[in-house]
Short mmCIF file of C-alpha atoms in Angstrom, two decimals:
data_model
loop_
_atom_site.label_atom_id
_atom_site.label_comp_id
_atom_site.label_asym_id
_atom_site.label_seq_id
_atom_site.Cartn_x
_atom_site.Cartn_y
_atom_site.Cartn_z
CA MET A 87 0.03 0.04 -0.15
CA GLU A 88 1.34 3.46 -1.03
CA ASN A 89 1.43 5.74 2.19
CA ARG A 90 1.47 9.64 1.42
CA LEU A 91 1.99 10.96 4.79
CA PHE A 92 1.51 14.62 5.39
CA ILE A 93 2.70 16.24 8.42
CA TYR A 94 2.12 19.82 10.04
CA ASN A 95 5.33 21.86 9.90
CA THR A 96 5.05 24.39 12.47
CA LEU A 97 7.71 26.36 10.86
CA THR A 98 5.73 26.49 7.46
CA ARG A 99 2.38 26.56 9.48
CA ARG A 100 1.06 23.85 6.68
CA LYS A 101 1.11 20.44 6.36
CA GLU A 102 3.67 18.85 3.90
CA LEU A 103 4.41 15.75 2.30
CA PHE A 104 6.99 13.75 4.49
CA GLU A 105 9.97 13.38 2.23
CA PRO A 106 13.15 11.90 4.59
CA LEU A 107 16.30 13.64 3.54
CA ASN A 108 18.19 9.96 3.45
CA ALA A 109 15.33 7.29 2.75
CA PRO A 110 14.77 5.06 4.25
CA HIS A 111 16.36 6.40 6.99
CA VAL A 112 14.75 8.87 9.23
CA GLY A 113 16.49 11.21 11.92
CA MET A 114 13.59 12.34 15.00
CA TYR A 115 14.94 14.40 17.93
CA VAL A 116 12.53 15.17 20.87
CA CYS A 117 12.82 17.16 23.82
CA GLY A 118 12.83 14.84 26.65
CA PRO A 119 12.33 15.87 30.40
CA THR A 120 14.29 17.92 32.95
CA VAL A 121 14.65 15.48 35.59
CA TYR A 122 14.03 16.74 39.12
CA GLY A 123 10.89 15.21 39.82
CA ASP A 124 8.19 13.09 38.91
CA ALA A 125 6.77 12.81 35.48
CA HIS A 126 3.33 14.21 35.15
CA LEU A 127 0.82 14.41 32.56
CA GLY A 128 2.50 17.23 30.69
CA HIS A 129 5.29 14.97 30.28
CA ALA A 130 3.05 12.20 28.98
CA ARG A 131 1.67 13.96 26.06
CA PRO A 132 4.74 14.62 24.08
CA ALA A 133 6.10 11.29 25.10
CA ILE A 134 2.82 9.34 23.71
CA THR A 135 2.57 11.91 20.60
CA PHE A 136 6.23 10.88 19.50
CA ASP A 137 5.80 7.43 20.47
CA LEU A 138 2.94 7.43 18.09
CA VAL A 139 4.96 9.02 15.04
CA PHE A 140 7.95 6.83 16.10
CA ARG A 141 5.82 3.37 15.86
CA TYR A 142 3.68 4.63 12.45
CA LEU A 143 7.00 5.43 10.83
CA THR A 144 8.55 2.32 11.79
CA HIS A 145 5.78 0.69 10.35
CA LEU A 146 5.75 2.16 6.95
CA GLY A 147 9.10 0.83 6.91
CA TYR A 148 11.41 3.40 7.58
CA LYS A 149 14.45 2.74 9.70
CA VAL A 150 14.19 5.31 12.20
CA ARG A 151 16.88 7.02 14.92
CA TYR A 152 14.96 8.23 17.72
CA VAL A 153 16.96 10.58 20.05
CA ARG A 154 15.61 11.87 22.64
CA ASN A 155 17.45 13.87 25.69
CA ILE A 156 17.61 14.07 29.14
CA THR A 157 18.43 17.69 30.67
CA ASP A 158 20.30 17.17 33.63
CA VAL A 159 22.04 20.71 34.17
CA GLY A 160 21.82 24.07 32.66
CA HIS A 161 17.74 24.45 32.86
CA LEU A 162 17.43 27.59 35.00
CA GLU A 163 14.30 27.97 37.29
CA HIS A 164 12.91 30.69 34.86
CA ASP A 165 13.71 29.33 31.63
CA ALA A 166 15.90 32.34 31.21
CA ASP A 167 19.25 33.41 32.14
CA GLU A 168 18.68 33.73 35.84
CA GLY A 169 17.48 31.72 38.76
CA GLU A 170 19.21 28.70 40.10
CA ASP A 171 19.90 25.59 38.07
CA LYS A 172 16.54 23.38 38.63
CA ILE A 173 18.46 20.25 39.23
CA ALA A 174 20.99 21.97 41.56
CA LYS A 175 18.54 23.56 43.59
CA LYS A 176 16.55 20.05 44.09
CA ALA A 177 19.64 18.63 45.44
CA ARG A 178 20.48 21.40 47.79
CA LEU A 179 16.97 21.31 49.31
CA GLU A 180 17.26 17.38 49.73
CA GLN A 181 21.00 17.54 50.58
CA LEU A 182 22.26 15.19 47.77
CA GLU A 183 24.44 15.56 44.75
CA PRO A 184 22.88 16.59 41.96
CA MET A 185 23.79 13.45 39.94
CA GLU A 186 21.67 11.29 42.66
CA VAL A 187 18.73 13.49 42.06
CA VAL A 188 19.24 13.10 38.12
CA GLN A 189 19.76 9.27 38.73
CA HIS A 190 16.41 8.78 40.76
CA TYR A 191 14.05 10.68 38.67
CA THR A 192 15.63 9.62 35.43
CA LEU A 193 14.63 6.12 36.54
CA ARG A 194 11.25 7.10 37.83
CA TYR A 195 10.57 8.82 34.30
CA HIS A 196 11.54 5.61 32.63
CA LYS A 197 8.99 3.42 35.08
CA ALA A 198 6.72 5.80 34.05
CA MET A 199 6.90 5.71 30.66
CA GLU A 200 7.15 2.05 30.51
CA ALA A 201 3.90 2.05 32.57
CA ILE A 202 1.79 3.77 29.52
CA ASN A 203 3.81 1.83 26.89
CA VAL A 204 5.78 4.17 25.45
CA LEU A 205 8.67 2.62 23.61
CA PRO A 206 12.29 3.58 24.58
CA PRO A 207 14.29 5.76 22.13
CA SER A 208 17.21 4.85 19.99
CA ILE A 209 19.47 7.01 21.72
CA GLU A 210 18.76 9.03 25.25
CA PRO A 211 22.23 11.52 25.61
CA HIS A 212 22.43 13.14 28.98
CA ALA A 213 23.55 17.00 28.74
CA SER A 214 25.78 16.56 31.31
CA GLY A 215 27.54 14.01 29.45
CA HIS A 216 27.97 16.30 26.38
CA ILE A 217 29.67 19.28 27.90
CA ILE A 218 32.62 19.08 25.00
CA GLU A 219 30.54 19.12 21.87
CA GLN A 220 28.40 22.14 23.62
CA ILE A 221 31.54 24.23 24.22
CA LYS A 222 32.57 23.33 20.66
CA LEU A 223 29.04 24.56 19.30
CA VAL A 224 29.60 28.00 21.31
CA GLU A 225 33.05 27.97 19.88
CA GLU A 226 31.74 28.08 16.52
CA ILE A 227 29.01 30.71 16.83
CA LEU A 228 31.81 32.99 18.61
CA LYS A 229 34.12 32.55 15.36
CA ASN A 230 31.01 33.19 12.96
CA GLY A 231 30.85 36.49 14.81
CA TYR A 232 27.35 35.97 16.37
CA ALA A 233 27.87 35.76 20.13
CA TYR A 234 30.11 37.58 22.43
CA GLU A 235 32.04 37.02 25.87
CA SER A 236 30.89 39.11 28.89
CA HIS A 237 32.39 38.54 32.44
CA GLY A 238 32.81 34.64 31.75
CA SER A 239 29.49 33.85 30.21
CA VAL A 240 29.09 33.84 26.20
CA TYR A 241 25.95 35.33 25.12
CA PHE A 242 24.35 35.05 21.92
CA ASP A 243 23.90 38.20 19.66
CA VAL A 244 20.24 38.27 18.53
CA ALA A 245 20.29 41.63 16.98
CA LYS A 246 23.34 40.83 14.81
CA TYR A 247 22.32 37.31 13.55
CA ASN A 248 18.39 39.15 12.74
CA LYS A 249 20.29 41.62 10.45
CA GLU A 250 20.98 38.35 8.47
CA TYR A 251 18.77 35.82 9.21
CA HIS A 252 15.22 35.90 10.73
CA TYR A 253 15.28 35.54 14.74
CA GLY A 254 11.35 34.39 15.35
CA LYS A 255 10.67 32.46 12.35
CA LEU A 256 9.09 29.57 14.03
CA SER A 257 7.39 31.42 16.74
CA GLY A 258 6.20 34.20 14.26
CA ARG A 259 7.79 36.72 16.40
CA ASN A 260 9.61 39.91 15.30
CA LEU A 261 12.85 41.13 17.12
CA ASP A 262 10.65 44.12 18.40
CA ASP A 263 8.25 42.08 19.96
CA VAL A 264 10.80 39.86 21.66
CA LEU A 265 12.42 43.14 23.29
CA ASN A 266 9.04 44.55 24.33
CA THR A 267 8.30 41.53 26.29
CA SER A 268 12.04 40.67 27.35
CA ARG A 269 11.75 40.99 31.45
CA GLU A 270 14.78 42.95 33.48
CA LEU A 271 16.58 40.08 34.63
CA ASP A 272 19.55 39.57 37.21
CA GLY A 273 22.99 39.74 35.10
CA GLN A 274 21.02 41.57 32.34
CA ASP A 275 24.01 44.37 32.59
CA GLU A 276 26.06 41.32 31.22
CA LYS A 277 24.28 41.57 27.80
CA ARG A 278 24.28 43.68 24.99
CA ASN A 279 20.73 43.45 24.37
CA PRO A 280 17.94 42.12 26.78
CA ALA A 281 16.70 39.34 24.09
CA ASP A 282 20.32 38.10 23.98
CA PHE A 283 20.33 34.53 25.48
CA ALA A 284 23.02 32.53 26.99
CA LEU A 285 25.24 29.99 25.52
CA TRP A 286 27.86 29.37 28.52
CA LYS A 287 27.08 30.67 31.92
CA HIS A 288 30.06 31.80 34.63
CA ALA A 289 29.42 29.81 37.46
CA GLN A 290 28.84 31.77 40.92
CA PRO A 291 31.04 30.00 43.73
CA GLU A 292 27.70 28.62 45.17
CA HIS A 293 26.87 26.76 41.97
CA ILE A 294 27.82 23.17 42.13
CA MET A 295 27.34 21.96 38.73
CA ARG A 296 30.40 23.23 36.64
CA TRP A 297 32.85 22.50 33.98
CA PRO A 298 36.02 24.13 32.66
CA SER A 299 35.92 26.08 29.57
CA PRO A 300 37.93 28.71 27.25
CA TRP A 301 35.85 31.47 29.01
CA SER A 302 35.00 30.40 32.51
CA ASP A 303 34.43 27.65 35.08
CA GLY A 304 30.38 27.27 34.41
CA PHE A 305 27.74 25.38 32.75
CA PRO A 306 26.15 25.66 29.11
CA GLY A 307 23.22 27.72 28.31
CA TRP A 308 19.91 25.59 28.45
CA HIS A 309 19.22 25.64 24.35
CA CYS A 310 22.99 24.43 23.51
CA GLU A 311 22.06 21.17 24.37
CA CYS A 312 19.41 20.10 21.93
CA THR A 313 21.39 21.69 19.01
CA ALA A 314 24.74 20.06 20.15
CA MET A 315 23.09 16.49 20.91
CA GLY A 316 21.20 16.59 17.67
CA ARG A 317 24.11 17.06 15.48
CA LYS A 318 26.33 14.62 17.02
CA TYR A 319 23.85 11.67 16.59
CA LEU A 320 21.76 12.66 13.41
CA GLY A 321 23.99 14.95 11.40
CA SER A 322 23.98 18.71 10.44
CA LYS A 323 20.59 18.13 8.81
CA PHE A 324 18.03 15.96 9.52
CA ASP A 325 14.26 15.46 9.52
CA ILE A 326 11.70 15.76 12.63
CA HIS A 327 12.26 17.83 15.61
CA GLY A 328 9.64 17.73 18.03
CA GLY A 329 8.39 18.74 21.65
CA GLY A 330 5.84 20.61 23.36
CA MET A 331 4.12 23.90 21.88
CA ASP A 332 5.92 25.35 24.98
CA LEU A 333 9.17 24.78 23.49
CA VAL A 334 8.74 26.88 20.51
CA PHE A 335 9.79 30.13 21.94
CA PRO A 336 12.29 30.80 23.35
CA HIS A 337 13.73 26.93 23.16
CA HIS A 338 13.23 25.67 19.55
CA GLU A 339 13.67 29.51 18.14
CA CYS A 340 17.03 29.37 19.94
CA GLU A 341 18.05 26.39 18.82
CA ILE A 342 17.44 27.37 15.23
CA ALA A 343 19.62 30.46 15.64
CA GLN A 344 22.46 28.53 16.87
CA ALA A 345 22.20 26.05 14.35
CA THR A 346 22.07 28.84 11.81
CA ALA A 347 25.11 30.63 13.28
CA SER A 348 27.35 27.65 13.67
CA GLN A 349 26.96 25.93 10.16
CA GLY A 350 24.84 28.05 8.01
CA TYR A 351 21.42 26.54 7.77
CA ASP A 352 19.02 25.26 10.48
CA MET A 353 19.34 21.66 10.93
CA VAL A 354 15.78 20.47 10.79
CA ARG A 355 13.35 19.89 8.13
CA TYR A 356 9.94 19.33 9.77
CA TRP A 357 9.35 21.20 13.50
CA MET A 358 6.46 19.09 15.07
CA HIS A 359 4.81 20.33 18.28
CA ASN A 360 2.03 18.82 20.40
CA ASN A 361 -0.37 21.30 22.31
CA MET A 362 -1.13 21.60 25.77
CA ILE A 363 -2.96 19.67 28.42
CA THR A 364 -5.04 21.86 31.46
CA ILE A 365 -6.61 20.81 34.37
CA ASN A 366 -10.17 21.68 34.22
CA GLY A 367 -9.53 24.51 32.26
CA THR A 368 -6.82 26.16 34.17
CA LYS A 369 -2.91 25.79 32.95
CA MET A 370 -1.46 23.16 35.24
CA GLY A 371 1.18 23.97 37.67
CA LYS A 372 2.83 23.39 41.07
CA SER A 373 1.64 26.74 42.52
CA LEU A 374 -1.88 26.05 41.57
CA GLY A 375 -1.84 22.83 43.28
CA ASN A 376 -3.43 21.06 40.39
CA PHE A 377 0.12 19.45 39.52
CA ILE A 378 -0.82 15.73 39.12
CA THR A 379 2.13 13.28 38.88
CA LEU A 380 1.73 9.92 36.71
CA ASP A 381 2.18 7.78 39.71
CA GLU A 382 -0.82 9.78 41.32
CA PHE A 383 -2.91 9.18 38.55
CA PHE A 384 -2.10 5.37 38.75
CA GLN A 385 -2.87 5.09 42.42
CA GLY A 386 -5.56 7.74 42.70
CA THR A 387 -3.87 9.40 45.42
CA HIS A 388 -4.24 13.17 44.36
CA HIS A 389 -6.74 15.21 45.91
CA LEU A 390 -8.22 16.30 42.46
CA LEU A 391 -8.93 12.56 41.73
CA VAL A 392 -12.25 10.45 42.30
CA GLN A 393 -10.75 7.17 41.37
CA ALA A 394 -7.26 5.76 40.41
CA TYR A 395 -6.78 5.26 36.83
CA ALA A 396 -4.72 2.89 34.56
CA PRO A 397 -1.89 3.76 32.55
CA MET A 398 -3.58 2.56 28.96
CA THR A 399 -6.86 4.77 30.15
CA ILE A 400 -4.24 7.62 30.33
CA ARG A 401 -2.57 6.75 27.01
CA PHE A 402 -6.09 6.37 25.36
CA PHE A 403 -7.17 9.67 26.67
CA ILE A 404 -4.24 11.71 25.28
CA LEU A 405 -4.72 9.68 21.98
CA GLN A 406 -8.60 10.71 21.75
CA ALA A 407 -7.26 14.38 20.86
CA HIS A 408 -5.11 15.42 17.79
CA TYR A 409 -1.91 15.85 19.30
CA ARG A 410 -1.97 19.50 17.97
CA SER A 411 -5.46 20.56 19.90
CA THR A 412 -5.49 21.05 23.47
CA VAL A 413 -6.72 18.54 25.78
CA ASP A 414 -8.49 19.38 29.29
CA PHE A 415 -8.29 16.90 31.90
CA SER A 416 -11.43 16.24 34.27
CA ASN A 417 -12.33 13.08 35.85
CA GLU A 418 -15.51 12.90 33.81
CA ALA A 419 -13.22 13.13 30.91
CA LEU A 420 -11.06 10.06 32.12
CA GLN A 421 -14.01 8.13 33.13
CA SER A 422 -15.16 8.59 29.87
CA ALA A 423 -11.98 7.56 27.98
CA GLU A 424 -12.03 4.21 30.68
CA LYS A 425 -15.34 3.21 29.09
CA GLY A 426 -14.19 3.79 25.38
CA LEU A 427 -11.06 1.74 26.02
CA GLN A 428 -13.06 -0.91 27.79
CA ARG A 429 -15.49 -1.15 24.89
CA LEU A 430 -12.47 -1.57 22.40
CA GLN A 431 -10.69 -4.40 24.67
CA GLU A 432 -14.04 -6.25 25.02
CA THR A 433 -14.32 -5.97 21.23
CA VAL A 434 -10.97 -7.70 20.72
CA LYS A 435 -12.10 -10.34 23.38
CA GLY A 436 -15.47 -10.77 21.50
CA LEU A 437 -13.54 -11.60 18.08
CA GLY A 438 -12.16 -14.54 19.62
CA ARG A 439 -15.73 -15.90 20.51
CA ILE A 440 -16.89 -15.37 16.68
CA LYS A 441 -17.00 -18.44 14.40
CA PRO A 442 -16.84 -17.78 10.90
CA SER A 443 -19.86 -18.05 8.60
CA ALA A 444 -19.48 -18.89 4.53
CA THR A 445 -20.44 -15.06 3.93
CA THR A 446 -20.61 -11.83 5.35
CA ASN A 447 -24.14 -10.77 6.11
CA GLY A 448 -25.92 -8.03 8.07
CA VAL A 449 -22.93 -5.94 8.08
CA ASP A 450 -20.68 -3.80 5.74
CA GLY A 451 -17.31 -1.88 5.42
CA VAL A 452 -14.99 -4.19 7.04
CA GLN A 453 -12.65 -4.50 4.06
CA GLU A 454 -12.51 -0.57 4.01
CA LEU A 455 -11.33 0.11 7.62
CA ARG A 456 -7.80 -0.65 7.33
CA ARG A 457 -7.80 1.94 4.26
CA LYS A 458 -9.48 4.24 6.41
CA CYS A 459 -6.93 4.19 9.36
CA TYR A 460 -3.99 4.61 7.29
CA ASP A 461 -5.96 7.83 5.50
CA ALA A 462 -6.11 9.15 9.14
CA LEU A 463 -2.83 7.95 10.07
CA ASN A 464 -1.51 9.78 6.78
CA ASP A 465 -3.07 13.20 7.58
CA ASP A 466 -0.89 14.21 10.42
CA PHE A 467 -1.08 11.25 12.85
CA ASN A 468 -5.01 11.99 13.34
CA SER A 469 -5.44 8.98 15.98
CA PRO A 470 -8.74 10.31 17.05
CA ILE A 471 -10.19 9.52 13.72
CA VAL A 472 -8.27 5.81 13.54
CA ILE A 473 -10.25 5.54 17.34
CA ALA A 474 -13.70 6.51 15.50
CA HIS A 475 -12.95 3.89 13.01
CA LEU A 476 -12.10 1.43 15.61
CA PHE A 477 -15.55 2.02 17.21
CA GLU A 478 -17.32 1.44 14.23
CA ALA A 479 -15.30 -1.91 13.94
CA SER A 480 -16.73 -2.54 17.43
CA ARG A 481 -19.88 -1.91 16.78
CA ILE A 482 -19.90 -4.29 13.67
CA VAL A 483 -18.65 -6.88 16.12
CA ASN A 484 -21.31 -6.40 18.71
CA ILE A 485 -23.80 -6.64 15.77
CA VAL A 486 -22.09 -10.19 15.00
CA LEU A 487 -22.11 -11.45 18.73
CA ASP A 488 -25.78 -10.41 19.06
CA GLY A 489 -26.64 -13.11 16.21
CA LYS A 490 -27.84 -10.25 13.97
CA ALA A 491 -25.28 -10.43 11.24
CA THR A 492 -22.51 -13.36 10.28
CA LEU A 493 -18.79 -12.90 9.01
CA SER A 494 -16.73 -14.68 6.65
CA ALA A 495 -13.36 -16.12 7.29
CA ALA A 496 -11.83 -13.31 6.03
CA ASP A 497 -13.69 -10.47 7.02
CA LEU A 498 -13.07 -11.71 10.77
CA GLU A 499 -9.71 -12.23 10.02
CA GLU A 500 -9.37 -8.86 8.82
CA LEU A 501 -10.96 -7.19 11.63
CA ARG A 502 -8.53 -8.95 14.11
CA GLN A 503 -5.42 -7.61 11.97
CA VAL A 504 -6.89 -4.13 12.16
CA PHE A 505 -7.03 -4.50 15.82
CA GLN A 506 -3.84 -5.59 16.08
CA LEU A 507 -2.04 -3.31 13.79
CA PHE A 508 -3.95 -0.14 14.57
CA MET A 509 -4.94 -0.61 18.44
CA CYS A 510 -2.24 -2.31 19.61
CA ASP A 511 0.84 -1.84 17.59
CA ILE A 512 0.38 1.72 16.31
CA LEU A 513 -1.45 3.25 18.95
CA GLY A 514 0.33 1.51 21.14
CA LEU A 515 -2.99 0.57 23.61
CA GLN A 516 -2.51 -2.98 25.16
CA LEU A 517 -5.52 -5.19 25.56
CA GLN A 518 -5.11 -5.51 29.13
CA THR A 519 -6.57 -3.05 31.19
CA SER A 520 -4.63 -2.92 34.16
CA PRO A 521 -0.89 -3.94 32.80
CA SER A 522 1.66 -4.67 35.25
CA THR A 523 4.17 -1.98 35.75
CA ASP A 524 7.62 -1.41 37.70
CA PHE A 525 5.45 1.05 39.86
CA GLY A 526 4.31 -2.46 41.55
CA GLN A 527 0.55 -3.32 41.32
CA THR A 528 -1.58 -0.39 41.61
CA LYS A 529 -4.76 0.38 43.70
CA TYR A 530 -6.65 0.34 40.17
CA GLN A 531 -5.05 -3.19 39.36
CA GLN A 532 -5.63 -4.64 42.84
CA ARG A 533 -9.63 -3.72 42.88
CA GLU A 534 -10.22 -4.77 39.28
CA SER A 535 -8.99 -8.14 39.67
CA VAL A 536 -10.68 -9.02 42.69
CA PHE A 537 -13.86 -7.14 41.00
CA GLY A 538 -13.77 -9.20 38.18
CA LYS A 539 -13.23 -12.67 40.12
CA VAL A 540 -16.17 -11.66 42.06
CA VAL A 541 -18.74 -11.29 39.05
CA GLU A 542 -17.22 -14.14 37.52
CA LEU A 543 -17.96 -16.18 40.68
CA LEU A 544 -21.78 -15.16 40.34
CA LEU A 545 -22.14 -15.69 36.75
CA GLU A 546 -20.68 -19.34 37.21
CA GLN A 547 -23.26 -19.71 40.04
CA ARG A 548 -25.92 -18.77 37.48
CA ARG A 549 -24.62 -20.90 35.23
CA ALA A 550 -24.95 -24.15 37.59
CA ALA A 551 -28.25 -22.96 38.28
CA LYS A 552 -29.31 -22.99 35.08
CA ALA A 553 -27.98 -26.53 34.62
CA ASN A 554 -30.00 -27.67 37.29
CA LYS A 555 -33.03 -25.83 36.19
CA ASP A 556 -33.19 -23.54 39.14
CA TRP A 557 -34.60 -20.97 37.15
CA ALA A 558 -35.32 -18.89 40.23
CA THR A 559 -31.93 -18.53 41.45
CA SER A 560 -30.57 -18.11 37.87
CA ASP A 561 -33.06 -15.20 37.14
CA LYS A 562 -32.22 -13.45 40.74
CA ILE A 563 -28.43 -13.55 39.79
CA ARG A 564 -29.00 -11.91 36.64
CA ASN A 565 -31.71 -9.54 37.35
CA GLU A 566 -29.51 -8.23 40.51
CA LEU A 567 -26.68 -7.58 38.26
CA ILE A 568 -28.46 -5.78 35.80
CA ALA A 569 -30.05 -3.77 38.58
CA LEU A 570 -26.52 -2.89 39.48
CA GLY A 571 -25.44 -1.43 36.24
CA PHE A 572 -24.17 -4.76 34.33
CA GLU A 573 -25.06 -6.04 31.13
CA ILE A 574 -25.34 -9.84 30.95
CA LYS A 575 -25.50 -11.68 27.39
CA ASP A 576 -26.02 -15.58 27.11
CA THR A 577 -24.12 -17.48 24.03
CA LYS A 578 -23.81 -20.62 23.02
CA ASP A 579 -20.66 -20.82 24.84
CA GLY A 580 -20.93 -19.50 28.04
CA PHE A 581 -21.90 -15.45 28.93
CA ILE A 582 -20.31 -11.99 28.11
CA TRP A 583 -20.82 -9.29 30.89
CA SER A 584 -19.84 -5.45 30.99
CA LEU A 585 -20.49 -2.86 33.49
CA ASN A 586 -22.25 -0.06 31.87
CA ILE A 587 -21.78 2.86 34.56
#
């Protein structure tokens, strides 16, 4: 099947046909976490978004080198050139070495990603392990005249760069806008221009994380790491750079400037950005008290949560929206996602109970589902449309299970393949509602396991009562389960149940 994949390019603000620079090889760099706290819903969205991209490109036959970095130095508190390093501050507060903080939260991040079934990247470089490459990048920019040294620090000269190139082409800003919105920050007297950003920072005596450089003992600016590591592992020009929309400015704008100033052209062909997640319509933030970690979702321990949610529910919730649209968390939205995912999982189980017939009767469109799912993915990875087609397949399966239609062996096998390919392999939705994770067995998993066993036990007692022609007991069990919100279906092979509340 020929697949013409179109990707929305933030740089050009339009969907473009995906044409890799060196097919079948694809280079993709995605900004990873700053590891000073547990992964939260905001970390989950880019991880799941670019996991989908990684899975689909791989399925199409591309050999993808996926690089996702770990930021463990240089990310200052206010995402600018002031404040304390986020990891160094955490280390000081907890009386640890900074790399103890990095190790702890990197492991926690990996466990959270495994729980939501995010595949590991091909390479996961740490910023602190690439200081030499970042110093080299700064030296190149200085040599080309687009940076200057000041009091042991090195700053990018935005105004000079903007005379020859366009600083702001990714975000749509012009330099006057940047100047008008730049705050007066500590250390601004070192800069020629408030919009200039740090390539290397001279470390104050109290700063723990420092390295020798030609200019001072210090540390690299936050923006340097991705430019230096992207070039090291993917070359001076590569296909895709991804991240959250909050990184468009200043982080990715500065990356473009650094790459262009050092080598004369941008490194990236397609810029991709996922949109934000809000909590009940409000931006997520620790200061607002609505900051929910993934572990809190899995355990149901945050005060805003009315229950625990399985990792696959979180993944399904995020994939229900297109990656470029906003997603608003609420308990109602997650409960709806939970029911939707359960419906698809029950459909997969139902496929195993269908006996093929000679022909398909009573339903149509089975052979078109695969093409429709491909069309959706080729349209900028439109996961909600793929999910809609899977729900249509679920409707077909339920009609057959109700005995109102039949499926040929070919159509039954096609449905099985469609669910395996698009639901499991590409969307990454595991069939078990509660997969085991390195977080240990969650409260959700414990409750669901016991709950299911109790229902199965009651229905086995009902089946035994029917076999003994004890219709009163059989009807009593059935009617009371229905009154509680269960749907019970008798089949020639036993029974099917689901909870519809």
